[in-house]
Amino acid sequence: MVPTTAPQTDAPRARGEYRKTARRREEIVDAALVVFSRVGFVNSSMSEIAKHVGMTVPGLTHHYPSKTDLLEALFVRRDLDANERLAGRLGIDMLRGLVEVAQRDELDSALTRMYAILAAEATDPGHPAHEYFRRRYALILEHVHAAFLEVEASGQLRPELTPIEAARAYVAFSDGLQLQVLYHQDGVSQPTSVRRLLESFLTTSL
Amino acid sequence: MVPTTAPQTDAPRARGEYRKTARRREEIVDAALVVFSRVGFVNSSMSEIAKHVGMTVPGLTHHYPSKTDLLEALFVRRDLDANERLAGRLGIDMLRGLVEVAQRDELDSALTRMYAILAAEATDPGHPAHEYFRRRYALILEHVHAAFLEVEASGQLRPELTPIEAARAYVAFSDGLQLQVLYHQDGVSQPTSVRRLLESFLTTSL
């Protein structure tokens, strides 16, 4: 059987269309970040975001039906950035990567605040972002657990702790710490605190 | 100078009035908890809460102008309960009290969820509950810091940690852990996790 050539001749055009759409979606997410940061998530509107990116509201909702979808897209982009920073790093070096992610988060308090609010709201199983957060936490836990397993195998985990406990403590601490930083408790630095907590689980320094 | 007796004869009546008002305010806060728990904070209305406690909306708003004020009153009541559990306890025994508070919180996931959402929203300095949370975090940090100072003085704090670091880590961990419990991560128990974290800072078990 000779395969039809149609997909091949169409493919470049389809890829071009895809790239154009992907770029458009990026621009929309950029605009959402600008608007959210300026007036806050609650006070911003889809029409304002549409205006900022030069689209109609139906054009915008075709790509992202709601503000929550846009916020989720922002978080997904942030997750991809974190994944790139952590990719291929193992054990202690992966833990060092977590400190770097905390450094990045500290620079973007507007998004961090929106993240904290949405993560709390979305604990309700009926919330549109519930599945995103549930999967996200499970994934982070899995990766950090893997890192602590490697740390344990190399004899660098304090013997009183299990890798899963250390991983769970990191995930919980990291979220709670964001709140403390946002309330401007004197002397709370996110990356330093994350490093110190991780070190308190280890027999070595980071 | 002979003091007037007027305040003395009026006092019992004033105290009676005060008690009546205090009781009424308690009933309102109870009703708010019932309504919030049934339909959620966002979906509940002042008129529904007024109806539940047998008042008019103006009668209700005279005591509590908004839903946020009612929610804050619920948290204040929960804080008072925690204060009673922790009163007079020092050092290691105070840390044991923190585990007991975690046990109590685990039983009340509806209020814990509302707490998590409001604590995140109120990071905005313009939020009506901002001051409440800022003061609350400062107060908790102060008390837990005092406990860790005592723990350090009795040689039970791990020498790599400072009391303020341990206290900050507890406060952050405790908030973040609530989220993890609400997302039903397998095997996350709030009191057990709090105990294990506190123990990881100590040279003894709790």
Tab-separated table of C-alpha atoms in Angstrom:
chain	number	residue	atom	x	y	z
A	1	MET	CA	0.000	0.000	0.000
A	2	VAL	CA	1.268	3.387	-0.956
A	3	PRO	CA	0.437	5.936	1.692
A	4	THR	CA	-1.315	9.031	0.554
A	5	THR	CA	0.931	12.025	0.315
A	6	ALA	CA	-1.782	14.351	1.556
A	7	PRO	CA	-0.589	14.432	5.188
A	8	GLN	CA	2.935	15.209	4.010
A	9	THR	CA	1.989	18.144	1.815
A	10	ASP	CA	-0.435	19.415	4.428
A	11	ALA	CA	1.904	18.948	7.331
A	12	PRO	CA	4.086	22.058	6.930
A	13	ARG	CA	0.997	24.233	6.636
A	14	ALA	CA	-0.562	22.511	9.686
A	15	ARG	CA	2.644	22.978	11.646
A	16	GLY	CA	2.696	26.646	10.643
A	17	GLU	CA	-0.898	27.022	11.835
A	18	TYR	CA	-0.031	25.216	15.041
A	19	ARG	CA	2.951	27.488	15.675
A	20	LYS	CA	0.800	30.551	15.034
A	21	THR	CA	-1.835	29.328	17.469
A	22	ALA	CA	0.800	28.451	20.062
A	23	ARG	CA	2.301	31.950	19.730
A	24	ARG	CA	-1.154	33.514	20.041
A	25	ARG	CA	-1.829	31.499	23.184
A	26	GLU	CA	1.509	32.610	24.636
A	27	GLU	CA	0.586	36.250	23.958
A	28	ILE	CA	-2.760	35.744	25.693
A	29	VAL	CA	-1.091	34.239	28.762
A	30	ASP	CA	1.421	37.149	28.809
A	31	ALA	CA	-1.481	39.621	28.693
A	32	ALA	CA	-3.293	37.781	31.504
A	33	LEU	CA	-0.170	38.042	33.664
A	34	VAL	CA	0.058	41.793	33.025
A	35	VAL	CA	-3.622	42.371	33.854
A	36	PHE	CA	-3.675	40.022	36.879
A	37	SER	CA	-0.537	41.685	38.254
A	38	ARG	CA	-1.956	45.174	37.764
A	39	VAL	CA	-5.443	44.811	39.262
A	40	GLY	CA	-5.358	41.386	40.935
A	41	PHE	CA	-7.025	38.167	39.814
A	42	VAL	CA	-10.419	38.877	41.428
A	43	ASN	CA	-10.741	42.397	40.003
A	44	SER	CA	-9.537	41.617	36.478
A	45	SER	CA	-11.958	40.760	33.669
A	46	MET	CA	-11.806	38.693	30.494
A	47	SER	CA	-12.720	41.815	28.483
A	48	GLU	CA	-9.717	43.676	29.896
A	49	ILE	CA	-7.394	40.803	29.016
A	50	ALA	CA	-8.931	40.553	25.513
A	51	LYS	CA	-8.427	44.282	25.013
A	52	HIS	CA	-4.810	44.072	26.195
A	53	VAL	CA	-3.978	41.377	23.635
A	54	GLY	CA	-6.077	43.016	20.876
A	55	MET	CA	-8.768	40.348	20.620
A	56	THR	CA	-12.516	40.123	21.048
A	57	VAL	CA	-13.852	38.350	24.146
A	58	PRO	CA	-15.225	35.438	22.048
A	59	GLY	CA	-11.800	35.189	20.386
A	60	LEU	CA	-10.197	34.995	23.817
A	61	THR	CA	-12.667	32.498	25.303
A	62	HIS	CA	-12.142	30.270	22.242
A	63	HIS	CA	-8.593	29.723	23.565
A	64	TYR	CA	-9.223	30.072	27.312
A	65	PRO	CA	-12.852	29.826	28.489
A	66	SER	CA	-12.274	31.502	31.881
A	67	LYS	CA	-9.879	33.494	34.078
A	68	THR	CA	-9.176	30.294	36.010
A	69	ASP	CA	-8.026	28.604	32.782
A	70	LEU	CA	-5.686	31.527	32.144
A	71	LEU	CA	-4.288	31.363	35.656
A	72	GLU	CA	-3.774	27.616	35.315
A	73	ALA	CA	-1.924	28.258	32.020
A	74	LEU	CA	0.356	30.700	33.865
A	75	PHE	CA	1.111	28.094	36.523
A	76	VAL	CA	1.718	25.406	33.890
A	77	ARG	CA	4.264	27.721	32.249
A	78	ARG	CA	5.936	28.266	35.618
A	79	ASP	CA	5.963	24.485	36.169
A	80	LEU	CA	7.664	23.982	32.783
A	81	ASP	CA	10.335	26.470	33.783
A	82	ALA	CA	10.880	24.600	37.069
A	83	ASN	CA	11.046	21.287	35.185
A	84	GLU	CA	13.766	22.687	32.927
A	85	ARG	CA	15.785	23.808	35.939
A	86	LEU	CA	15.452	20.410	37.606
A	87	ALA	CA	15.741	18.129	34.546
A	88	GLY	CA	18.411	15.451	34.844
A	89	ARG	CA	19.502	16.498	38.341
A	90	LEU	CA	19.735	13.775	40.952
A	91	GLY	CA	19.882	13.503	44.740
A	92	ILE	CA	21.558	16.426	46.487
A	93	ASP	CA	21.884	18.311	43.200
A	94	MET	CA	18.111	18.079	42.658
A	95	LEU	CA	17.607	19.519	46.179
A	96	ARG	CA	19.890	22.408	45.187
A	97	GLY	CA	17.572	22.913	42.212
A	98	LEU	CA	14.631	23.275	44.606
A	99	VAL	CA	16.439	26.160	46.302
A	100	GLU	CA	16.897	27.779	42.869
A	101	VAL	CA	13.156	27.438	42.190
A	102	ALA	CA	12.483	29.138	45.545
A	103	GLN	CA	14.800	31.966	44.432
A	104	ARG	CA	12.784	32.374	41.240
A	105	ASP	CA	9.439	32.350	43.131
A	106	GLU	CA	10.608	35.024	45.538
A	107	LEU	CA	11.045	37.417	42.588
A	108	ASP	CA	7.436	37.038	41.488
A	109	SER	CA	5.243	37.709	44.501
A	110	ALA	CA	2.132	38.594	42.451
A	111	LEU	CA	2.010	35.171	40.796
A	112	THR	CA	3.005	33.489	44.060
A	113	ARG	CA	0.066	35.163	45.815
A	114	MET	CA	-2.346	34.069	43.075
A	115	TYR	CA	-0.917	30.579	43.315
A	116	ALA	CA	-1.484	30.484	47.093
A	117	ILE	CA	-5.096	31.649	46.762
A	118	LEU	CA	-5.969	29.276	43.935
A	119	ALA	CA	-4.260	26.297	45.598
A	120	ALA	CA	-6.442	26.884	48.680
A	121	GLU	CA	-9.672	27.479	46.735
A	122	ALA	CA	-9.074	24.440	44.561
A	123	THR	CA	-8.993	22.049	47.550
A	124	ASP	CA	-12.751	21.887	46.833
A	125	PRO	CA	-13.099	18.808	44.538
A	126	GLY	CA	-15.676	20.701	42.434
A	127	HIS	CA	-13.244	23.548	41.646
A	128	PRO	CA	-12.129	23.744	37.974
A	129	ALA	CA	-8.436	23.773	38.972
A	130	HIS	CA	-8.742	20.919	41.502
A	131	GLU	CA	-7.360	18.254	39.163
A	132	TYR	CA	-4.451	20.456	38.114
A	133	PHE	CA	-3.326	20.991	41.709
A	134	ARG	CA	-3.934	17.400	42.750
A	135	ARG	CA	-1.805	16.131	39.873
A	136	ARG	CA	0.795	18.850	40.402
A	137	TYR	CA	1.282	17.983	44.100
A	138	ALA	CA	1.442	14.264	43.330
A	139	LEU	CA	4.083	14.908	40.644
A	140	ILE	CA	6.232	17.190	42.808
A	141	LEU	CA	6.031	14.715	45.676
A	142	GLU	CA	7.103	11.910	43.347
A	143	HIS	CA	10.146	13.820	42.057
A	144	VAL	CA	11.288	15.089	45.443
A	145	HIS	CA	10.743	11.621	46.919
A	146	ALA	CA	12.983	10.172	44.186
A	147	ALA	CA	15.661	12.744	45.056
A	148	PHE	CA	15.514	11.872	48.770
A	149	LEU	CA	15.698	8.145	47.925
A	150	GLU	CA	18.965	8.887	46.093
A	151	VAL	CA	20.143	11.027	49.000
A	152	GLU	CA	19.357	8.149	51.382
A	153	ALA	CA	21.173	5.631	49.155
A	154	SER	CA	24.296	7.800	49.301
A	155	GLY	CA	24.049	7.947	53.111
A	156	GLN	CA	23.262	11.667	53.240
A	157	LEU	CA	19.757	11.461	54.745
A	158	ARG	CA	19.490	11.660	58.520
A	159	PRO	CA	18.736	8.116	59.665
A	160	GLU	CA	15.674	9.116	61.741
A	161	LEU	CA	13.869	10.290	58.582
A	162	THR	CA	12.351	8.385	55.696
A	163	PRO	CA	12.620	9.781	52.134
A	164	ILE	CA	8.833	10.131	51.797
A	165	GLU	CA	8.581	12.060	55.085
A	166	ALA	CA	11.322	14.432	54.012
A	167	ALA	CA	9.645	14.931	50.617
A	168	ARG	CA	6.224	15.614	52.176
A	169	ALA	CA	7.762	18.044	54.650
A	170	TYR	CA	9.435	19.949	51.805
A	171	VAL	CA	6.184	20.236	49.788
A	172	ALA	CA	4.139	21.426	52.789
A	173	PHE	CA	6.844	23.771	54.062
A	174	SER	CA	7.340	25.308	50.638
A	175	ASP	CA	3.647	26.278	50.289
A	176	GLY	CA	3.329	27.562	53.843
A	177	LEU	CA	6.529	29.551	53.532
A	178	GLN	CA	5.130	31.495	50.566
A	179	LEU	CA	2.398	32.817	52.865
A	180	GLN	CA	4.930	33.838	55.511
A	181	VAL	CA	6.971	35.727	52.913
A	182	LEU	CA	3.818	37.457	51.633
A	183	TYR	CA	2.966	38.585	55.184
A	184	HIS	CA	6.469	40.088	55.317
A	185	GLN	CA	7.516	38.379	58.499
A	186	ASP	CA	10.869	39.972	59.276
A	187	GLY	CA	13.813	38.048	58.022
A	188	VAL	CA	11.931	35.363	56.108
A	189	SER	CA	13.787	34.616	52.884
A	190	GLN	CA	12.230	31.843	50.827
A	191	PRO	CA	15.404	30.372	49.281
A	192	THR	CA	17.394	30.571	52.529
A	193	SER	CA	14.565	28.970	54.518
A	194	VAL	CA	14.130	26.198	51.954
A	195	ARG	CA	17.881	25.506	52.004
A	196	ARG	CA	17.953	25.394	55.810
A	197	LEU	CA	14.940	23.067	56.003
A	198	LEU	CA	16.423	20.692	53.426
A	199	GLU	CA	19.758	20.780	55.243
A	200	SER	CA	18.043	19.930	58.531
A	201	PHE	CA	17.080	16.613	56.900
A	202	LEU	CA	20.607	15.881	55.698
A	203	THR	CA	23.878	14.775	57.217
A	204	THR	CA	25.696	17.204	54.868
A	205	SER	CA	25.204	20.823	53.844
A	206	LEU	CA	23.671	21.739	50.474
B	1	MET	CA	-14.468	62.520	97.829
B	2	VAL	CA	-17.349	60.129	97.956
B	3	PRO	CA	-17.750	58.313	94.696
B	4	THR	CA	-21.168	58.317	93.130
B	5	THR	CA	-23.055	55.080	93.515
B	6	ALA	CA	-24.552	55.353	90.055
B	7	PRO	CA	-22.013	53.077	88.332
B	8	GLN	CA	-22.522	50.450	91.041
B	9	THR	CA	-26.311	50.294	90.739
B	10	ASP	CA	-26.118	50.368	86.921
B	11	ALA	CA	-23.357	47.810	86.674
B	12	PRO	CA	-25.389	44.606	87.107
B	13	ARG	CA	-27.853	45.721	84.447
B	14	ALA	CA	-24.980	46.656	82.078
B	15	ARG	CA	-23.291	43.323	82.699
B	16	GLY	CA	-26.572	41.534	81.976
B	17	GLU	CA	-26.903	43.416	78.704
B	18	TYR	CA	-23.319	42.635	77.876
B	19	ARG	CA	-23.820	38.937	78.554
B	20	LYS	CA	-26.953	38.929	76.388
B	21	THR	CA	-25.086	40.609	73.520
B	22	ALA	CA	-22.129	38.247	73.888
B	23	ARG	CA	-24.508	35.251	73.777
B	24	ARG	CA	-26.248	36.664	70.705
B	25	ARG	CA	-22.900	37.138	68.977
B	26	GLU	CA	-21.957	33.546	69.815
B	27	GLU	CA	-25.229	32.328	68.270
B	28	ILE	CA	-24.531	34.342	65.121
B	29	VAL	CA	-21.037	32.847	64.788
B	30	ASP	CA	-22.503	29.341	65.326
B	31	ALA	CA	-25.044	30.010	62.556
B	32	ALA	CA	-22.313	31.291	60.228
B	33	LEU	CA	-20.337	28.077	60.785
B	34	VAL	CA	-23.402	25.962	59.939
B	35	VAL	CA	-24.137	27.930	56.745
B	36	PHE	CA	-20.480	28.179	55.623
B	37	SER	CA	-20.024	24.433	56.174
B	38	ARG	CA	-23.192	23.585	54.247
B	39	VAL	CA	-22.778	25.711	51.113
B	40	GLY	CA	-19.218	27.043	51.377
B	41	PHE	CA	-18.034	30.533	52.206
B	42	VAL	CA	-18.299	31.914	48.650
B	43	ASN	CA	-21.834	30.636	48.044
B	44	SER	CA	-23.288	31.600	51.424
B	45	SER	CA	-25.088	34.893	51.976
B	46	MET	CA	-25.659	37.218	54.917
B	47	SER	CA	-29.428	36.809	54.456
B	48	GLU	CA	-29.128	33.029	54.808
B	49	ILE	CA	-27.075	33.402	57.997
B	50	ALA	CA	-29.556	35.990	59.364
B	51	LYS	CA	-32.442	33.628	58.615
B	52	HIS	CA	-30.674	30.719	60.327
B	53	VAL	CA	-30.216	32.698	63.546
B	54	GLY	CA	-33.696	34.291	63.341
B	55	MET	CA	-32.582	37.879	62.732
B	56	THR	CA	-33.037	40.513	60.058
B	57	VAL	CA	-30.058	41.321	57.818
B	58	PRO	CA	-29.676	44.814	59.381
B	59	GLY	CA	-29.768	43.163	62.822
B	60	LEU	CA	-26.998	40.801	61.720
B	61	THR	CA	-24.824	43.459	60.051
B	62	HIS	CA	-25.096	45.570	63.232
B	63	HIS	CA	-23.003	42.855	64.933
B	64	TYR	CA	-20.937	41.667	61.936
B	65	PRO	CA	-20.852	43.945	58.867
B	66	SER	CA	-19.706	41.251	56.401
B	67	LYS	CA	-19.121	37.545	55.815
B	68	THR	CA	-15.391	38.174	56.218
B	69	ASP	CA	-16.023	39.578	59.723
B	70	LEU	CA	-17.983	36.441	60.581
B	71	LEU	CA	-15.229	34.210	59.276
B	72	GLU	CA	-12.652	36.157	61.249
B	73	ALA	CA	-14.813	35.720	64.373
B	74	LEU	CA	-14.817	31.963	63.756
B	75	PHE	CA	-11.036	31.947	63.516
B	76	VAL	CA	-10.689	34.085	66.634
B	77	ARG	CA	-12.816	31.537	68.504
B	78	ARG	CA	-10.604	28.739	67.212
B	79	ASP	CA	-7.533	30.729	68.306
B	80	LEU	CA	-8.969	31.104	71.819
B	81	ASP	CA	-9.473	27.347	71.986
B	82	ALA	CA	-5.852	26.809	70.907
B	83	ASN	CA	-4.677	29.348	73.497
B	84	GLU	CA	-6.517	27.443	76.225
B	85	ARG	CA	-4.872	24.190	75.179
B	86	LEU	CA	-1.418	25.792	75.161
B	87	ALA	CA	-1.727	28.084	78.202
B	88	GLY	CA	1.009	27.629	80.789
B	89	ARG	CA	2.815	24.908	78.824
B	90	LEU	CA	6.545	25.345	78.323
B	91	GLY	CA	9.265	23.950	76.064
B	92	ILE	CA	8.733	20.378	74.924
B	93	ASP	CA	5.298	20.293	76.551
B	94	MET	CA	4.212	23.320	74.508
B	95	LEU	CA	5.376	21.496	71.342
B	96	ARG	CA	3.200	18.543	72.382
B	97	GLY	CA	0.340	21.037	72.619
B	98	LEU	CA	0.950	22.019	68.982
B	99	VAL	CA	0.431	18.390	67.976
B	100	GLU	CA	-2.878	18.425	69.888
B	101	VAL	CA	-3.971	21.552	68.017
B	102	ALA	CA	-3.140	19.754	64.739
B	103	GLN	CA	-5.346	16.874	65.911
B	104	ARG	CA	-8.212	19.284	66.513
B	105	ASP	CA	-7.748	20.962	63.089
B	106	GLU	CA	-7.808	17.643	61.278
B	107	LEU	CA	-11.332	17.045	62.587
B	108	ASP	CA	-12.652	20.262	61.074
B	109	SER	CA	-11.671	20.286	57.413
B	110	ALA	CA	-14.389	22.783	56.356
B	111	LEU	CA	-13.060	25.498	58.658
B	112	THR	CA	-9.472	24.536	57.818
B	113	ARG	CA	-10.202	24.980	54.100
B	114	MET	CA	-11.811	28.391	54.717
B	115	TYR	CA	-8.815	29.333	56.811
B	116	ALA	CA	-6.394	28.353	54.018
B	117	ILE	CA	-8.317	30.373	51.408
B	118	LEU	CA	-8.671	33.474	53.575
B	119	ALA	CA	-5.047	33.372	54.752
B	120	ALA	CA	-3.950	33.413	51.090
B	121	GLU	CA	-6.435	36.112	49.996
B	122	ALA	CA	-5.543	38.303	52.964
B	123	THR	CA	-1.865	38.501	51.979
B	124	ASP	CA	-3.099	41.560	50.034
B	125	PRO	CA	-2.494	44.470	52.466
B	126	GLY	CA	-5.843	46.002	51.408
B	127	HIS	CA	-7.819	42.901	52.442
B	128	PRO	CA	-10.101	43.398	55.493
B	129	ALA	CA	-8.602	40.363	57.270
B	130	HIS	CA	-4.960	41.298	56.517
B	131	GLU	CA	-4.263	42.753	59.949
B	132	TYR	CA	-5.849	39.795	61.710
B	133	PHE	CA	-3.593	37.310	59.911
B	134	ARG	CA	-0.479	39.454	60.199
B	135	ARG	CA	-0.948	39.770	63.954
B	136	ARG	CA	-1.929	36.111	64.299
B	137	TYR	CA	1.213	34.877	62.534
B	138	ALA	CA	3.412	37.234	64.553
B	139	LEU	CA	1.830	35.981	67.803
B	140	ILE	CA	2.117	32.284	66.933
B	141	LEU	CA	5.723	32.793	65.873
B	142	GLU	CA	6.467	34.550	69.166
B	143	HIS	CA	4.975	31.748	71.274
B	144	VAL	CA	6.561	28.904	69.339
B	145	HIS	CA	9.881	30.760	69.341
B	146	ALA	CA	9.645	31.047	73.151
B	147	ALA	CA	9.024	27.307	73.369
B	148	PHE	CA	12.050	26.519	71.186
B	149	LEU	CA	14.203	28.878	73.279
B	150	GLU	CA	13.240	26.808	76.338
B	151	VAL	CA	13.900	23.605	74.400
B	152	GLU	CA	17.330	24.952	73.446
B	153	ALA	CA	18.083	25.980	77.043
B	154	SER	CA	17.382	22.426	78.186
B	155	GLY	CA	19.713	21.058	75.494
B	156	GLN	CA	16.962	19.385	73.470
B	157	LEU	CA	17.280	21.437	70.267
B	158	ARG	CA	19.549	20.086	67.543
B	159	PRO	CA	22.664	22.254	67.667
B	160	GLU	CA	22.593	23.092	63.919
B	161	LEU	CA	19.243	24.877	64.325
B	162	THR	CA	18.351	28.179	65.945
B	163	PRO	CA	15.077	28.514	67.897
B	164	ILE	CA	13.693	31.141	65.474
B	165	GLU	CA	14.425	28.942	62.455
B	166	ALA	CA	12.679	25.991	64.061
B	167	ALA	CA	9.681	28.189	64.963
B	168	ARG	CA	9.413	29.631	61.437
B	169	ALA	CA	9.675	26.187	59.914
B	170	TYR	CA	6.830	24.943	62.150
B	171	VAL	CA	4.528	27.861	61.218
B	172	ALA	CA	5.165	27.482	57.473
B	173	PHE	CA	4.969	23.690	57.534
B	174	SER	CA	1.732	23.741	59.496
B	175	ASP	CA	-0.068	25.930	56.918
B	176	GLY	CA	1.285	24.057	53.917
B	177	LEU	CA	0.409	20.718	55.466
B	178	GLN	CA	-3.257	21.696	55.737
B	179	LEU	CA	-3.349	22.005	51.942
B	180	GLN	CA	-1.734	18.593	51.496
B	181	VAL	CA	-4.303	17.017	53.811
B	182	LEU	CA	-7.132	18.732	51.907
B	183	TYR	CA	-5.818	17.327	48.614
B	184	HIS	CA	-5.965	13.890	50.252
B	185	GLN	CA	-2.409	12.922	49.535
B	186	ASP	CA	-2.235	9.304	50.644
B	187	GLY	CA	-0.984	8.815	54.129
B	188	VAL	CA	-0.774	12.472	55.144
B	189	SER	CA	-1.914	12.810	58.747
B	190	GLN	CA	-1.654	16.335	60.112
B	191	PRO	CA	-0.865	15.518	63.768
B	192	THR	CA	1.601	12.742	62.881
B	193	SER	CA	3.377	14.949	60.327
B	194	VAL	CA	3.571	17.873	62.768
B	195	ARG	CA	5.005	15.583	65.458
B	196	ARG	CA	7.588	14.136	63.066
B	197	LEU	CA	8.668	17.586	61.858
B	198	LEU	CA	9.039	18.900	65.410
B	199	GLU	CA	10.950	15.769	66.390
B	200	SER	CA	13.311	16.258	63.448
B	201	PHE	CA	14.407	19.510	65.154
B	202	LEU	CA	14.958	17.857	68.534
B	203	THR	CA	17.521	15.587	70.115
B	204	THR	CA	14.672	13.768	71.904
B	205	SER	CA	11.285	12.398	70.871
B	206	LEU	CA	8.058	14.220	71.709
